[in-house]
Coordinates of C-alpha atoms in Angstrom, one line a residue:
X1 CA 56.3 200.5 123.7
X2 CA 56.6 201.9 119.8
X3 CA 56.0 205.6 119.7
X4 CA 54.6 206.9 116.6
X5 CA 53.4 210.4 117.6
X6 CA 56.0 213.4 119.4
X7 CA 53.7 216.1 120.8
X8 CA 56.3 219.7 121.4
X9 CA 54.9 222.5 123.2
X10 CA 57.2 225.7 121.4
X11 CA 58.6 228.0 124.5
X12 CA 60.4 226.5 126.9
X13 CA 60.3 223.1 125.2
X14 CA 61.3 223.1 121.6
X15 CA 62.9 226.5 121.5
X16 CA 65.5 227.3 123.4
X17 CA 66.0 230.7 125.4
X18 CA 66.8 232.0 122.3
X19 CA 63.7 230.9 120.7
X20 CA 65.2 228.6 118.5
X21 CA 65.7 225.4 117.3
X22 CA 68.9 223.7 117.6
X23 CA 70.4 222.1 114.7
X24 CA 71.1 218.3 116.2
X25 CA 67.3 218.7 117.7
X26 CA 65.9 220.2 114.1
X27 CA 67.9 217.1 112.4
X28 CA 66.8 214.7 114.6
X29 CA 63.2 215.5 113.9
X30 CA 63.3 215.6 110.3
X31 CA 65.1 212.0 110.6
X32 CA 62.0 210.8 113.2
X33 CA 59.5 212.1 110.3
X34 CA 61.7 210.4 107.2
X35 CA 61.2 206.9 109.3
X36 CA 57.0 207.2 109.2
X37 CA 56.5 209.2 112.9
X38 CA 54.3 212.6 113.2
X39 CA 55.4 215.5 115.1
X40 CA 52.6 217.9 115.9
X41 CA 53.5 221.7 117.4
X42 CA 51.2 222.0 120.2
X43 CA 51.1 225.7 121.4
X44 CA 49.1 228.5 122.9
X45 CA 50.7 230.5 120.2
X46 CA 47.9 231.8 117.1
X47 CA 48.6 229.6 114.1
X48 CA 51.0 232.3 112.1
X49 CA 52.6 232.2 114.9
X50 CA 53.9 228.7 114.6
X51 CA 54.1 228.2 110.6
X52 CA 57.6 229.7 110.6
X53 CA 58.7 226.9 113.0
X54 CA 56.4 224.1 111.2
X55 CA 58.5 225.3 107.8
X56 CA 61.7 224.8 109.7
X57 CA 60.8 221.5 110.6
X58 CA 59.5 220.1 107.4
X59 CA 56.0 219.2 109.0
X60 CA 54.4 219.1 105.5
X61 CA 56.7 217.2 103.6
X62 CA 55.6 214.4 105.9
X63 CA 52.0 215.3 106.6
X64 CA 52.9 216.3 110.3
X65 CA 50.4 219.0 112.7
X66 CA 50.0 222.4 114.1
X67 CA 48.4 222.3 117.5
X68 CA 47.5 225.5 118.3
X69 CA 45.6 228.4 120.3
X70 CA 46.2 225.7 123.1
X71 CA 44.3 223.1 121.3
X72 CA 41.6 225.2 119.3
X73 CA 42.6 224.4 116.2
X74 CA 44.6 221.7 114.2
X75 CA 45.9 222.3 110.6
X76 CA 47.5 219.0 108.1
X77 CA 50.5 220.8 107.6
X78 CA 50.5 219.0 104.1
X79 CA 46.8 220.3 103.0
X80 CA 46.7 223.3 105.2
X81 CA 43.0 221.7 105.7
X82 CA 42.0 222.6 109.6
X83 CA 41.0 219.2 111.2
X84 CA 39.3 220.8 114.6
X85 CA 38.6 224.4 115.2
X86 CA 37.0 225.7 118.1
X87 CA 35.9 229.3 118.1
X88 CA 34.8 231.5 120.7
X89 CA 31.1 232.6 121.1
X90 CA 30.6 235.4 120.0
X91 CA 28.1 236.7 122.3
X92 CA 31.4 237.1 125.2
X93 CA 33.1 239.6 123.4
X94 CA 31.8 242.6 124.9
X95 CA 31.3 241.1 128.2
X96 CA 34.9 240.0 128.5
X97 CA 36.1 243.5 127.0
X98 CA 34.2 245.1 129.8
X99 CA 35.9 243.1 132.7
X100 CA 39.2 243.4 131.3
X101 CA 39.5 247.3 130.6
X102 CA 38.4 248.1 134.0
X103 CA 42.3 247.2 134.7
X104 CA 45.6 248.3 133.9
X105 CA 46.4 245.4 131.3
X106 CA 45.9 244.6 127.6
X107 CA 43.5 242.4 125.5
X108 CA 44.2 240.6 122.5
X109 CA 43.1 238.4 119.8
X110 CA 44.3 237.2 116.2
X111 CA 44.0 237.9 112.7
X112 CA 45.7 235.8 110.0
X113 CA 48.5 238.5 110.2
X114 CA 48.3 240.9 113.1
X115 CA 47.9 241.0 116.9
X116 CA 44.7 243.4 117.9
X117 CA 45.3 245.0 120.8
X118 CA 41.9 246.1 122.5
X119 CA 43.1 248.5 125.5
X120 CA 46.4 249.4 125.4
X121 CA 49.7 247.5 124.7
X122 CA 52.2 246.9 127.5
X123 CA 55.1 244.8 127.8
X124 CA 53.5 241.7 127.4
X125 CA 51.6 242.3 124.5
X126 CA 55.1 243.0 123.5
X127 CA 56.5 240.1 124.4
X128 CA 53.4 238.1 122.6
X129 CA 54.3 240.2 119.3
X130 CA 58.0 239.0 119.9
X131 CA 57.3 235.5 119.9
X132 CA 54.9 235.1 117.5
X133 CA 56.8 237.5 115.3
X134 CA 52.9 239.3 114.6
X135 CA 52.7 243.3 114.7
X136 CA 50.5 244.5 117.0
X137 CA 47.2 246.5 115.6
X138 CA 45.8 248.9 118.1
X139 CA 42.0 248.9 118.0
X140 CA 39.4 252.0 119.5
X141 CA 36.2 249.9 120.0
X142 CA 37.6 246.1 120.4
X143 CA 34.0 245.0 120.5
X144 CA 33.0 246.4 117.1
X145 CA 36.9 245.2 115.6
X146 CA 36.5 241.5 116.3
X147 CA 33.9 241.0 113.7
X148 CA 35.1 237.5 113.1
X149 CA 35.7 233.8 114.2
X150 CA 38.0 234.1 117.1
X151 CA 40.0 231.0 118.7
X152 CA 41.1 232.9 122.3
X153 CA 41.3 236.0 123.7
X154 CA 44.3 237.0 125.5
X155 CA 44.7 238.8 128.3
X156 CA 48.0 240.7 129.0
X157 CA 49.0 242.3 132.3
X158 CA 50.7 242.2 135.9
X159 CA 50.5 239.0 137.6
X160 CA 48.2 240.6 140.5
X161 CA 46.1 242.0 138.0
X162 CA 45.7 238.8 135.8
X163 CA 45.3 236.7 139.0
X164 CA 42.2 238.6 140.1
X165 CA 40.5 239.3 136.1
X166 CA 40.6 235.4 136.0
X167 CA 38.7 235.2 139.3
X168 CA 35.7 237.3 138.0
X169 CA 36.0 235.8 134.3
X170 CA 35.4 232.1 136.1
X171 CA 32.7 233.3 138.1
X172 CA 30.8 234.5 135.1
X173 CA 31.9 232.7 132.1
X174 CA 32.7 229.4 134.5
X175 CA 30.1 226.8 132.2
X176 CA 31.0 228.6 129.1
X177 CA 34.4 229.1 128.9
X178 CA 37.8 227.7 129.2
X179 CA 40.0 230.6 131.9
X180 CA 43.3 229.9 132.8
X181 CA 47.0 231.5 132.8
X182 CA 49.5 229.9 130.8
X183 CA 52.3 232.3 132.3
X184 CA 51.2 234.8 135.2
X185 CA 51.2 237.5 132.7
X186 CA 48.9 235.9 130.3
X187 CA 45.3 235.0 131.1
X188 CA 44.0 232.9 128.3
X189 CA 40.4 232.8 127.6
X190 CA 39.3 229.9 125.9
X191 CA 36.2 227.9 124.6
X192 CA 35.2 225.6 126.9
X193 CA 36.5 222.1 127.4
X194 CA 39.2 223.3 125.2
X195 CA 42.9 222.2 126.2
X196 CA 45.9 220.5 124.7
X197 CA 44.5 217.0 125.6
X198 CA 41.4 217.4 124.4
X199 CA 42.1 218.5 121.0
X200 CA 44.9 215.7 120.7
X201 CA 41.9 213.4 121.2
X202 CA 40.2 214.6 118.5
X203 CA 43.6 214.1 116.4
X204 CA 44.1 210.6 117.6
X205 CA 40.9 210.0 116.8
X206 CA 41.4 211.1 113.2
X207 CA 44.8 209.3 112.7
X208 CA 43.1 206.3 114.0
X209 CA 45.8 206.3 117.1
X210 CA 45.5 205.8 120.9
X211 CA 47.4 207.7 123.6
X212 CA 49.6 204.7 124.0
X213 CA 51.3 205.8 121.1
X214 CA 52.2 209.4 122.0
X215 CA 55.2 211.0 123.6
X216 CA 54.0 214.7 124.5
X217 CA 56.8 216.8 126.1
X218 CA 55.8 220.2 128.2
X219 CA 57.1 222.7 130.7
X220 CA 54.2 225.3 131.7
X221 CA 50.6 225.1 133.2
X222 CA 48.8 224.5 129.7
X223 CA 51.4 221.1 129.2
X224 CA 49.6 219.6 131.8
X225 CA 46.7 218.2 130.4
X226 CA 48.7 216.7 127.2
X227 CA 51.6 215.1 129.6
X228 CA 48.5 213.9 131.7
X229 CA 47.0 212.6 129.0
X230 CA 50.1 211.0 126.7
X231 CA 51.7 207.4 126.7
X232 CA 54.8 209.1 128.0
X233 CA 54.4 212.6 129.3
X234 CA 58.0 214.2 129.6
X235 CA 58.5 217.4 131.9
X236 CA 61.7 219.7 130.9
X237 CA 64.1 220.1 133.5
X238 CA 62.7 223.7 133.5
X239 CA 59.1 223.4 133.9
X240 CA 57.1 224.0 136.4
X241 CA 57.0 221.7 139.9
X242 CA 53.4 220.6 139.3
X243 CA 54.4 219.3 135.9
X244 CA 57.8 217.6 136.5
X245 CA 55.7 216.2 139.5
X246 CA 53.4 214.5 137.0
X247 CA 55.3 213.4 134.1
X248 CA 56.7 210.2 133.6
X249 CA 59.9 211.3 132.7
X250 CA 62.2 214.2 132.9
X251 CA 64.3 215.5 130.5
X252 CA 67.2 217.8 129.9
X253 CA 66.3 221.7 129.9
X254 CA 65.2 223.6 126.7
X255 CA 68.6 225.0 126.6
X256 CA 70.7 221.6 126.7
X257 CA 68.6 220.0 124.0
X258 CA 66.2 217.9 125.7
X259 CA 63.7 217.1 123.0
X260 CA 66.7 215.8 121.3
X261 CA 67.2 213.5 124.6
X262 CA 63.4 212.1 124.3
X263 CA 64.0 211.5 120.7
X264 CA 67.1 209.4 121.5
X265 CA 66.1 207.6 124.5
X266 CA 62.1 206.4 122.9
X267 CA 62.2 206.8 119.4
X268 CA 65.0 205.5 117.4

């Protein structure tokens, strides 16, 4: 089978523990690009928080994809033009606010440059400031703040904590939204329907490609739609049981260059 398209989740997949892109893996997917294949970035990251990586790569020299907010919105790296976007209704806001700051963890959403924070920051909100490299904005009346179109909240906390919050989101929000934890210390709160498969339909679609074609490679919870879903569906060496379980292949670790290994073994 030819593959055309290479699907990388970020953390844990493309980065390394570092959070960073080797040089024989960054080379090898500017070479995969320069022979005619697409790479899309397909994260639970905001958008600004992928760009940087998307630059790296040269996705819009060769009219390449951002996947992100876990498949909520698609941008042509090459015409910045969003493809699909998903947004939250709006009318959840307050509700979800209400659930959430009843506990002793953190709620978040995106602007095109900052990180709200809607209760108070912990070490998680932290760490999602780290990663996407996006201050964090501390907001009084979260409610009133998110006064525009919002792709996912984020819910930052405990494990304990996050574990339960998702129980009572799914019993009310369980038709109407998307609730799931992508790590146990973030609780991601979705529209509904809305994963990394789904929204890679809706690319397919657009390139005029078929799963058949696509290589998607994954090591957390929200991978396993996508490796599910893909041609070949590649598990890290790190991921999680239920995923390396599932894939059709397993790869080297994020730390020994195991995107690179995928590239070499299917797509040169």
């Amino acid at each position: 089978m030819t593959y055309d398209i290479l699907v990388l989740d970020l953390d844990g997949t493309l980065t390394n523990s570092e959070k960073k892109i080797t040089p024989p893996t960054r080379e090898a997917l500017i070479e995969i690009q320069q022979n005619g294949k697409k790479v899309v970035l397909a994260s639970g990251r905001p958008t600004p928080g992928v760009v940087s990586l998307a630059k790296e790569l040269h996705l819009g020299d060769y009219g390449s994809y951002i996947l992100s907010f876990n498949g909520g919105k698609i941008i042509n790296c090459s015409t910045g033009e969003a493809i699909y976007n998903k947004i939250l209704p709006s009318k959840v806001t307050s509700a979800v606010y209400e659930i959430a700051s009843q506990y002793d963890v953190d709620l978040l959403t995106y602007t095109e440059h900052e990180i709200l924070s809607g209760i108070k920051p912990n070490q998680y909100t932290e760490l999602e400031s780290k990663i996407n490299n996006m201050p964090i904005v501390r907001v009084e009346n979260f409610p009133e703040a998110v006064t525009f179109p919002v792709n996912k909240f984020l819910i930052t906390g405990e494990a304990a904590l996050t574990e339960k919050i998702e129980t009572l989101l799914k019993e009310k929000f369980h038709s109407l939204l998307n609730i799931y934890r992508s790590e146990p210390f973030f609780l991601e709160v979705m529209p509904q329907n809305i994963d990394k498969a789904h929204s890679l339909q809706k690319l397919l679609n657009y390139l005029g490609m078929s799963a058949d074609q696509m290589i998607c490679c994954g090591d957390g919870f929200n991978d396993l739609t996508m490796i599910e879903y893909a041609g070949l569906g590649v598990a890290m060496e790190n991921a999680q049981p239920i995923l390396k379980k599932t894939a059709d292949y397993i790869t080297k670790s994020n730390d020994e260059d195991g995107v690179l290994h995928v590239i070499n073994e299917f797509m040169r």
